[in-house]
Structures are given as C-alpha cells and as structure tokens.
C-alpha cells in the first residue's frame, strides 16, 4: 500500500480482555516498529522487527504484551488481560531496514480500556 | 539508556512570534531527527541532522545539531497557525528513541 496501515483505528475494551492491534507496513520495508503514546506525549518504544525477528523487545512494559511478525510483512501487537493503564495510542512505523531513516508512521490505534 | 529531554513541554504563542525548542541528552547521537505530529496522525519527518554543528533550514524552520552531537534545537521564525502541533526529536541507531515532545499552539 501507499502508507502504513493500522487497524482498528479505535478500540474500546473492558478491563481484563485481550486485544490485538494490527500493522501493515509499506511494501518492501523490512523494519517495523511499535510505539506507545499517552496523552499526546512523547513516543515510548515498545519493540522493533527486522524481517520476522525482534532483536530488541526491551520496551515491552510487561509479559502481558507480545508482538509477532509473519512473512516479513504484517505485525500484530497483542495485549492480554488489559488494564486501564494500557489506554493509549499505539503507533506503528516502518522503514526500509533497521537503522535506515526516515520512519513512516501509521495513524495509530487509540485503545481505551474501561 | 539513551534519553532525550525536550523543553519547553508546552508553548502557546501569537502568530508572528519567534520560538526555539530544545532537545538535550547526555548521550552522543550519530544523528538526530525532528518530527511533527498533528492530532490523529502519526509523526512526520521534518529533517535529519548528522554532523556536529550542522545547521539546516526548512522555510521558516532552522534546525541545529550541537557540536558534541548531544543536543539539537529547532527555531521557528514568524510562527503561523499552521505550525501548531507536537514537535518530537528522535535519535538512535537501529532503535529510534523519541524525546518527550513539545506541544506548540500558535494563535492567529
């Protein structure tokens, strides 16, 4: 596609439920990044993929968070047993390869945990 | 751990005023980038600075990379309402770390 696509754009879920957020990067981009943004603040790094492997998972806040990428393309960020503090905008970005700039961002998924 | 601190956190000014946003770190970066984010959208790259002391201009925006490559600044001349948004600096190698952000509001 022309840009990074994220779905859903908005998600409201009840505390304790699991959610899956999807990211479809720009075709040909081998690196894919997930960030979290709370209340219009700076971006918190979660995880990045080079191809299907994730060299750096250091930003995942807890073991309730996981991400996978298959076929070097689409990625899914899963949050299990959601908590209210998980409410945020989750942004995905891609680039030609890790370390190559710029990052191209999607418009994010706004997650609200009630 | 590399951290990027931005100041000020919020800036509210009138159209036509000048402003400067700062991005500081205790770590050395091989390059720094500046992004702008508008509501409901992802950040969009404005510029990348690579060389210590480098100055880049983008219309009314002037970006500078510190000589030691630990800090950067963004200066906007004669701000316009269209400049309103969240400004983010970012740096890192494989993993791009973002600054704390500066939210700019320009009133007509």
PDB file of C-alpha atoms in Angstrom:
ATOM      1  CA  UNK A   1       0.000   0.000   0.000  1.00  0.00           C
ATOM      2  CA  UNK A   2       0.923   3.641  -0.183  1.00  0.00           C
ATOM      3  CA  UNK A   3       1.445   4.063   3.530  1.00  0.00           C
ATOM      4  CA  UNK A   4       1.487   2.260   6.852  1.00  0.00           C
ATOM      5  CA  UNK A   5      -1.968   0.981   7.705  1.00  0.00           C
ATOM      6  CA  UNK A   6      -3.145   0.259  11.240  1.00  0.00           C
ATOM      7  CA  UNK A   7      -6.354  -1.356  12.382  1.00  0.00           C
ATOM      8  CA  UNK A   8      -8.580  -0.818  14.136  1.00  0.00           C
ATOM      9  CA  UNK A   9      -8.301   2.953  14.362  1.00  0.00           C
ATOM     10  CA  UNK A  10     -10.183   2.895  17.659  1.00  0.00           C
ATOM     11  CA  UNK A  11     -10.714   0.095  20.138  1.00  0.00           C
ATOM     12  CA  UNK A  12     -12.678   0.177  23.370  1.00  0.00           C
ATOM     13  CA  UNK A  13     -12.353  -2.876  25.564  1.00  0.00           C
ATOM     14  CA  UNK A  14     -13.191  -3.937  29.064  1.00  0.00           C
ATOM     15  CA  UNK A  15     -10.505  -4.416  31.648  1.00  0.00           C
ATOM     16  CA  UNK A  16      -9.244  -7.987  31.606  1.00  0.00           C
ATOM     17  CA  UNK A  17      -9.969  -8.670  27.943  1.00  0.00           C
ATOM     18  CA  UNK A  18      -7.307  -9.411  25.328  1.00  0.00           C
ATOM     19  CA  UNK A  19      -6.820  -7.141  22.313  1.00  0.00           C
ATOM     20  CA  UNK A  20      -4.950  -7.464  19.036  1.00  0.00           C
ATOM     21  CA  UNK A  21      -3.668  -4.477  17.110  1.00  0.00           C
ATOM     22  CA  UNK A  22      -2.616  -4.867  13.509  1.00  0.00           C
ATOM     23  CA  UNK A  23       0.006  -3.070  11.428  1.00  0.00           C
ATOM     24  CA  UNK A  24       0.503  -3.367   7.694  1.00  0.00           C
ATOM     25  CA  UNK A  25       3.813  -1.706   6.737  1.00  0.00           C
ATOM     26  CA  UNK A  26       4.843  -0.117   3.473  1.00  0.00           C
ATOM     27  CA  UNK A  27       5.595  -2.779   0.906  1.00  0.00           C
ATOM     28  CA  UNK A  28       9.301  -3.570   0.796  1.00  0.00           C
ATOM     29  CA  UNK A  29      10.058  -2.152   4.237  1.00  0.00           C
ATOM     30  CA  UNK A  30      11.897  -4.776   6.256  1.00  0.00           C
ATOM     31  CA  UNK A  31      11.930  -2.942   9.592  1.00  0.00           C
ATOM     32  CA  UNK A  32       8.786  -2.438  11.647  1.00  0.00           C
ATOM     33  CA  UNK A  33       8.411  -0.576  14.943  1.00  0.00           C
ATOM     34  CA  UNK A  34       5.760  -0.328  17.643  1.00  0.00           C
ATOM     35  CA  UNK A  35       5.465   2.697  19.909  1.00  0.00           C
ATOM     36  CA  UNK A  36       3.006   3.768  22.576  1.00  0.00           C
ATOM     37  CA  UNK A  37       1.912   7.369  23.091  1.00  0.00           C
ATOM     38  CA  UNK A  38      -0.022   8.515  26.122  1.00  0.00           C
ATOM     39  CA  UNK A  39      -1.967  11.791  26.322  1.00  0.00           C
ATOM     40  CA  UNK A  40      -0.169  13.364  23.351  1.00  0.00           C
ATOM     41  CA  UNK A  41       3.214  12.967  24.975  1.00  0.00           C
ATOM     42  CA  UNK A  42       6.407  11.601  23.502  1.00  0.00           C
ATOM     43  CA  UNK A  43       6.601   8.153  21.992  1.00  0.00           C
ATOM     44  CA  UNK A  44       7.564   5.190  24.158  1.00  0.00           C
ATOM     45  CA  UNK A  45       9.461   2.491  22.259  1.00  0.00           C
ATOM     46  CA  UNK A  46       7.958  -0.982  22.596  1.00  0.00           C
ATOM     47  CA  UNK A  47       9.595  -3.322  20.085  1.00  0.00           C
ATOM     48  CA  UNK A  48      11.057  -3.454  16.613  1.00  0.00           C
ATOM     49  CA  UNK A  49      11.380  -6.146  13.977  1.00  0.00           C
ATOM     50  CA  UNK A  50      13.996  -6.622  11.292  1.00  0.00           C
ATOM     51  CA  UNK A  51      12.308  -9.090   8.994  1.00  0.00           C
ATOM     52  CA  UNK A  52      10.467 -11.540  11.212  1.00  0.00           C
ATOM     53  CA  UNK A  53      12.874 -11.375  14.128  1.00  0.00           C
ATOM     54  CA  UNK A  54      12.703  -8.961  17.033  1.00  0.00           C
ATOM     55  CA  UNK A  55      16.264  -8.033  18.108  1.00  0.00           C
ATOM     56  CA  UNK A  56      15.018  -5.657  20.796  1.00  0.00           C
ATOM     57  CA  UNK A  57      11.991  -6.360  22.969  1.00  0.00           C
ATOM     58  CA  UNK A  58      13.245  -4.221  25.824  1.00  0.00           C
ATOM     59  CA  UNK A  59      10.410  -1.722  25.638  1.00  0.00           C
ATOM     60  CA  UNK A  60       7.547  -4.131  26.202  1.00  0.00           C
ATOM     61  CA  UNK A  61       6.029  -2.969  29.527  1.00  0.00           C
ATOM     62  CA  UNK A  62       5.143  -6.416  30.883  1.00  0.00           C
ATOM     63  CA  UNK A  63       4.689 -10.052  29.894  1.00  0.00           C
ATOM     64  CA  UNK A  64       1.073  -9.205  29.001  1.00  0.00           C
ATOM     65  CA  UNK A  65       2.439  -7.553  25.857  1.00  0.00           C
ATOM     66  CA  UNK A  66       3.656  -9.571  22.887  1.00  0.00           C
ATOM     67  CA  UNK A  67       4.183  -8.971  19.203  1.00  0.00           C
ATOM     68  CA  UNK A  68       4.804 -11.062  16.181  1.00  0.00           C
ATOM     69  CA  UNK A  69       5.506 -10.519  12.537  1.00  0.00           C
ATOM     70  CA  UNK A  70       4.968 -13.110   9.874  1.00  0.00           C
ATOM     71  CA  UNK A  71       6.134 -13.193   6.283  1.00  0.00           C
ATOM     72  CA  UNK A  72       8.202 -10.088   6.861  1.00  0.00           C
ATOM     73  CA  UNK A  73       5.086  -8.006   6.499  1.00  0.00           C
ATOM     74  CA  UNK A  74       2.063  -7.670   8.775  1.00  0.00           C
ATOM     75  CA  UNK A  75       2.634  -7.396  12.507  1.00  0.00           C
ATOM     76  CA  UNK A  76       0.270  -7.946  15.407  1.00  0.00           C
ATOM     77  CA  UNK A  77       0.667  -6.445  18.876  1.00  0.00           C
ATOM     78  CA  UNK A  78      -1.285  -8.404  21.476  1.00  0.00           C
ATOM     79  CA  UNK A  79      -2.147  -7.159  24.932  1.00  0.00           C
ATOM     80  CA  UNK A  80      -3.518  -9.786  27.290  1.00  0.00           C
ATOM     81  CA  UNK A  81      -5.672  -9.075  30.333  1.00  0.00           C
ATOM     82  CA  UNK A  82      -5.812  -5.366  29.541  1.00  0.00           C
ATOM     83  CA  UNK A  83      -5.521  -2.829  32.337  1.00  0.00           C
ATOM     84  CA  UNK A  84      -6.682   0.784  32.407  1.00  0.00           C
ATOM     85  CA  UNK A  85      -3.077   1.987  32.269  1.00  0.00           C
ATOM     86  CA  UNK A  86      -2.795   0.316  28.855  1.00  0.00           C
ATOM     87  CA  UNK A  87      -5.057   3.042  27.434  1.00  0.00           C
ATOM     88  CA  UNK A  88      -3.006   4.955  24.876  1.00  0.00           C
ATOM     89  CA  UNK A  89      -2.423   5.414  21.179  1.00  0.00           C
ATOM     90  CA  UNK A  90      -0.354   2.594  19.728  1.00  0.00           C
ATOM     91  CA  UNK A  91       1.682   3.703  16.727  1.00  0.00           C
ATOM     92  CA  UNK A  92       3.355   1.508  14.146  1.00  0.00           C
ATOM     93  CA  UNK A  93       6.115   2.618  11.807  1.00  0.00           C
ATOM     94  CA  UNK A  94       8.207   1.031   9.093  1.00  0.00           C
ATOM     95  CA  UNK A  95      11.464   1.780   7.304  1.00  0.00           C
ATOM     96  CA  UNK A  96      13.497   0.203   4.526  1.00  0.00           C
ATOM     97  CA  UNK A  97      15.635  -1.523   7.139  1.00  0.00           C
ATOM     98  CA  UNK A  98      16.557  -1.063  10.786  1.00  0.00           C
ATOM     99  CA  UNK A  99      18.766   1.966  11.172  1.00  0.00           C
ATOM    100  CA  UNK A 100      17.588   3.462   7.892  1.00  0.00           C
ATOM    101  CA  UNK A 101      15.595   6.643   8.168  1.00  0.00           C
ATOM    102  CA  UNK A 102      13.026   8.022   7.995  1.00  0.00           C
ATOM    103  CA  UNK A 103      10.394   6.064   9.819  1.00  0.00           C
ATOM    104  CA  UNK A 104       6.992   6.176   8.168  1.00  0.00           C
ATOM    105  CA  UNK A 105       4.168   6.089  10.677  1.00  0.00           C
ATOM    106  CA  UNK A 106       0.595   4.915  10.564  1.00  0.00           C
ATOM    107  CA  UNK A 107      -2.165   6.947  12.175  1.00  0.00           C
ATOM    108  CA  UNK A 108      -2.257   4.704  15.214  1.00  0.00           C
ATOM    109  CA  UNK A 109      -4.814   2.697  17.141  1.00  0.00           C
ATOM    110  CA  UNK A 110      -6.449   4.513  20.033  1.00  0.00           C
ATOM    111  CA  UNK A 111      -7.033   1.940  22.759  1.00  0.00           C
ATOM    112  CA  UNK A 112      -9.383   2.695  25.634  1.00  0.00           C
ATOM    113  CA  UNK A 113      -9.694   0.216  28.482  1.00  0.00           C
ATOM    114  CA  UNK A 114     -12.795   0.752  30.606  1.00  0.00           C
TER     115      UNK A 114
ATOM    116  CA  UNK B   1      19.863   4.092  28.326  1.00  0.00           C
ATOM    117  CA  UNK B   2      19.618   6.943  25.865  1.00  0.00           C
ATOM    118  CA  UNK B   3      17.144   9.658  26.845  1.00  0.00           C
ATOM    119  CA  UNK B   4      16.082  12.788  25.010  1.00  0.00           C
ATOM    120  CA  UNK B   5      14.626  15.639  27.042  1.00  0.00           C
ATOM    121  CA  UNK B   6      12.761  18.414  25.274  1.00  0.00           C
ATOM    122  CA  UNK B   7      11.943  21.883  26.518  1.00  0.00           C
ATOM    123  CA  UNK B   8       9.652  23.579  26.851  1.00  0.00           C
ATOM    124  CA  UNK B   9       6.941  20.958  27.202  1.00  0.00           C
ATOM    125  CA  UNK B  10       4.224  23.403  26.122  1.00  0.00           C
ATOM    126  CA  UNK B  11       4.403  26.624  24.143  1.00  0.00           C
ATOM    127  CA  UNK B  12       1.487  28.911  23.370  1.00  0.00           C
ATOM    128  CA  UNK B  13       2.252  31.970  21.233  1.00  0.00           C
ATOM    129  CA  UNK B  14       0.724  34.521  18.904  1.00  0.00           C
ATOM    130  CA  UNK B  15       1.126  34.418  15.155  1.00  0.00           C
ATOM    131  CA  UNK B  16       4.292  36.206  14.064  1.00  0.00           C
ATOM    132  CA  UNK B  17       6.358  35.421  17.166  1.00  0.00           C
ATOM    133  CA  UNK B  18       9.622  33.503  17.111  1.00  0.00           C
ATOM    134  CA  UNK B  19      10.331  30.445  19.237  1.00  0.00           C
ATOM    135  CA  UNK B  20      13.009  27.880  19.981  1.00  0.00           C
ATOM    136  CA  UNK B  21      12.571  24.283  21.077  1.00  0.00           C
ATOM    137  CA  UNK B  22      15.421  22.352  22.661  1.00  0.00           C
ATOM    138  CA  UNK B  23      16.325  18.682  22.642  1.00  0.00           C
ATOM    139  CA  UNK B  24      19.020  17.539  25.081  1.00  0.00           C
ATOM    140  CA  UNK B  25      20.725  14.311  26.014  1.00  0.00           C
ATOM    141  CA  UNK B  26      23.732  13.107  27.976  1.00  0.00           C
ATOM    142  CA  UNK B  27      24.412  10.607  25.176  1.00  0.00           C
ATOM    143  CA  UNK B  28      26.100  11.190  21.845  1.00  0.00           C
ATOM    144  CA  UNK B  29      23.988  10.502  18.787  1.00  0.00           C
ATOM    145  CA  UNK B  30      25.254   9.809  15.283  1.00  0.00           C
ATOM    146  CA  UNK B  31      22.263  11.784  14.012  1.00  0.00           C
ATOM    147  CA  UNK B  32      19.084  13.366  15.290  1.00  0.00           C
ATOM    148  CA  UNK B  33      15.766  13.771  13.593  1.00  0.00           C
ATOM    149  CA  UNK B  34      12.861  16.153  14.104  1.00  0.00           C
ATOM    150  CA  UNK B  35       9.280  15.069  13.523  1.00  0.00           C
ATOM    151  CA  UNK B  36       5.989  16.935  13.701  1.00  0.00           C
ATOM    152  CA  UNK B  37       2.764  15.261  14.699  1.00  0.00           C
ATOM    153  CA  UNK B  38      -0.747  16.589  14.183  1.00  0.00           C
ATOM    154  CA  UNK B  39      -3.819  15.307  16.056  1.00  0.00           C
ATOM    155  CA  UNK B  40      -4.992  11.887  14.923  1.00  0.00           C
ATOM    156  CA  UNK B  41      -1.951  11.277  12.776  1.00  0.00           C
ATOM    157  CA  UNK B  42       1.470   9.714  13.112  1.00  0.00           C
ATOM    158  CA  UNK B  43       4.654  11.817  13.288  1.00  0.00           C
ATOM    159  CA  UNK B  44       6.098  13.052  10.005  1.00  0.00           C
ATOM    160  CA  UNK B  45       9.808  13.624   9.472  1.00  0.00           C
ATOM    161  CA  UNK B  46      10.908  17.252   9.099  1.00  0.00           C
ATOM    162  CA  UNK B  47      14.689  16.949   8.982  1.00  0.00           C
ATOM    163  CA  UNK B  48      17.720  14.835   9.875  1.00  0.00           C
ATOM    164  CA  UNK B  49      20.929  16.428  11.189  1.00  0.00           C
ATOM    165  CA  UNK B  50      24.088  14.371  11.020  1.00  0.00           C
ATOM    166  CA  UNK B  51      27.200  16.490  11.518  1.00  0.00           C
ATOM    167  CA  UNK B  52      28.077  18.246  14.777  1.00  0.00           C
ATOM    168  CA  UNK B  53      27.413  21.960  14.382  1.00  0.00           C
ATOM    169  CA  UNK B  54      25.260  21.399  11.319  1.00  0.00           C
ATOM    170  CA  UNK B  55      22.504  23.911  10.564  1.00  0.00           C
ATOM    171  CA  UNK B  56      19.615  23.086   8.260  1.00  0.00           C
ATOM    172  CA  UNK B  57      16.817  25.361   7.135  1.00  0.00           C
ATOM    173  CA  UNK B  58      13.356  24.361   6.042  1.00  0.00           C
ATOM    174  CA  UNK B  59      11.497  27.555   5.085  1.00  0.00           C
ATOM    175  CA  UNK B  60      10.915  29.349   8.424  1.00  0.00           C
ATOM    176  CA  UNK B  61      12.326  26.441  10.466  1.00  0.00           C
ATOM    177  CA  UNK B  62      16.009  26.303  11.395  1.00  0.00           C
ATOM    178  CA  UNK B  63      17.491  23.152  12.908  1.00  0.00           C
ATOM    179  CA  UNK B  64      20.879  22.946  14.589  1.00  0.00           C
ATOM    180  CA  UNK B  65      22.871  19.950  15.824  1.00  0.00           C
ATOM    181  CA  UNK B  66      25.177  20.617  18.744  1.00  0.00           C
ATOM    182  CA  UNK B  67      28.937  20.426  18.223  1.00  0.00           C
ATOM    183  CA  UNK B  68      29.146  17.447  20.596  1.00  0.00           C
ATOM    184  CA  UNK B  69      26.135  15.773  18.960  1.00  0.00           C
ATOM    185  CA  UNK B  70      24.285  15.566  22.267  1.00  0.00           C
ATOM    186  CA  UNK B  71      21.704  18.249  21.649  1.00  0.00           C
ATOM    187  CA  UNK B  72      19.686  19.965  18.970  1.00  0.00           C
ATOM    188  CA  UNK B  73      17.416  22.961  18.596  1.00  0.00           C
ATOM    189  CA  UNK B  74      14.533  23.963  16.391  1.00  0.00           C
ATOM    190  CA  UNK B  75      13.903  27.657  15.796  1.00  0.00           C
ATOM    191  CA  UNK B  76      10.734  28.879  14.104  1.00  0.00           C
ATOM    192  CA  UNK B  77      10.641  32.407  12.736  1.00  0.00           C
ATOM    193  CA  UNK B  78       7.331  34.271  12.445  1.00  0.00           C
ATOM    194  CA  UNK B  79       5.209  31.328  13.604  1.00  0.00           C
ATOM    195  CA  UNK B  80       1.923  30.687  11.849  1.00  0.00           C
ATOM    196  CA  UNK B  81      -1.186  28.780  12.983  1.00  0.00           C
ATOM    197  CA  UNK B  82      -0.215  26.024  10.553  1.00  0.00           C
ATOM    198  CA  UNK B  83       2.885  25.366  12.691  1.00  0.00           C
ATOM    199  CA  UNK B  84       0.659  24.129  15.520  1.00  0.00           C
ATOM    200  CA  UNK B  85       1.462  20.567  16.518  1.00  0.00           C
ATOM    201  CA  UNK B  86       3.634  18.278  18.616  1.00  0.00           C
ATOM    202  CA  UNK B  87       7.335  18.521  17.810  1.00  0.00           C
ATOM    203  CA  UNK B  88       9.480  15.498  18.572  1.00  0.00           C
ATOM    204  CA  UNK B  89      13.200  14.971  18.353  1.00  0.00           C
ATOM    205  CA  UNK B  90      14.475  11.438  17.881  1.00  0.00           C
ATOM    206  CA  UNK B  91      17.782   9.621  17.765  1.00  0.00           C
ATOM    207  CA  UNK B  92      19.317   6.190  17.865  1.00  0.00           C
ATOM    208  CA  UNK B  93      20.726   3.516  15.633  1.00  0.00           C
ATOM    209  CA  UNK B  94      18.507   0.505  14.946  1.00  0.00           C
ATOM    210  CA  UNK B  95      16.031   1.559  17.624  1.00  0.00           C
ATOM    211  CA  UNK B  96      14.784   5.137  17.310  1.00  0.00           C
ATOM    212  CA  UNK B  97      14.211   6.844  20.671  1.00  0.00           C
ATOM    213  CA  UNK B  98      11.892   9.823  20.806  1.00  0.00           C
ATOM    214  CA  UNK B  99      12.080  12.892  23.000  1.00  0.00           C
ATOM    215  CA  UNK B 100       9.440  13.953  25.493  1.00  0.00           C
ATOM    216  CA  UNK B 101       7.819  16.298  22.961  1.00  0.00           C
ATOM    217  CA  UNK B 102       6.969  19.999  22.736  1.00  0.00           C
ATOM    218  CA  UNK B 103       3.372  20.913  22.095  1.00  0.00           C
ATOM    219  CA  UNK B 104       3.150  24.175  20.156  1.00  0.00           C
ATOM    220  CA  UNK B 105      -0.034  26.202  19.792  1.00  0.00           C
ATOM    221  CA  UNK B 106       0.052  29.262  17.536  1.00  0.00           C
ATOM    222  CA  UNK B 107      -2.941  31.591  17.798  1.00  0.00           C
ATOM    223  CA  UNK B 108      -3.988  33.871  14.926  1.00  0.00           C
TER     224      UNK B 108
END
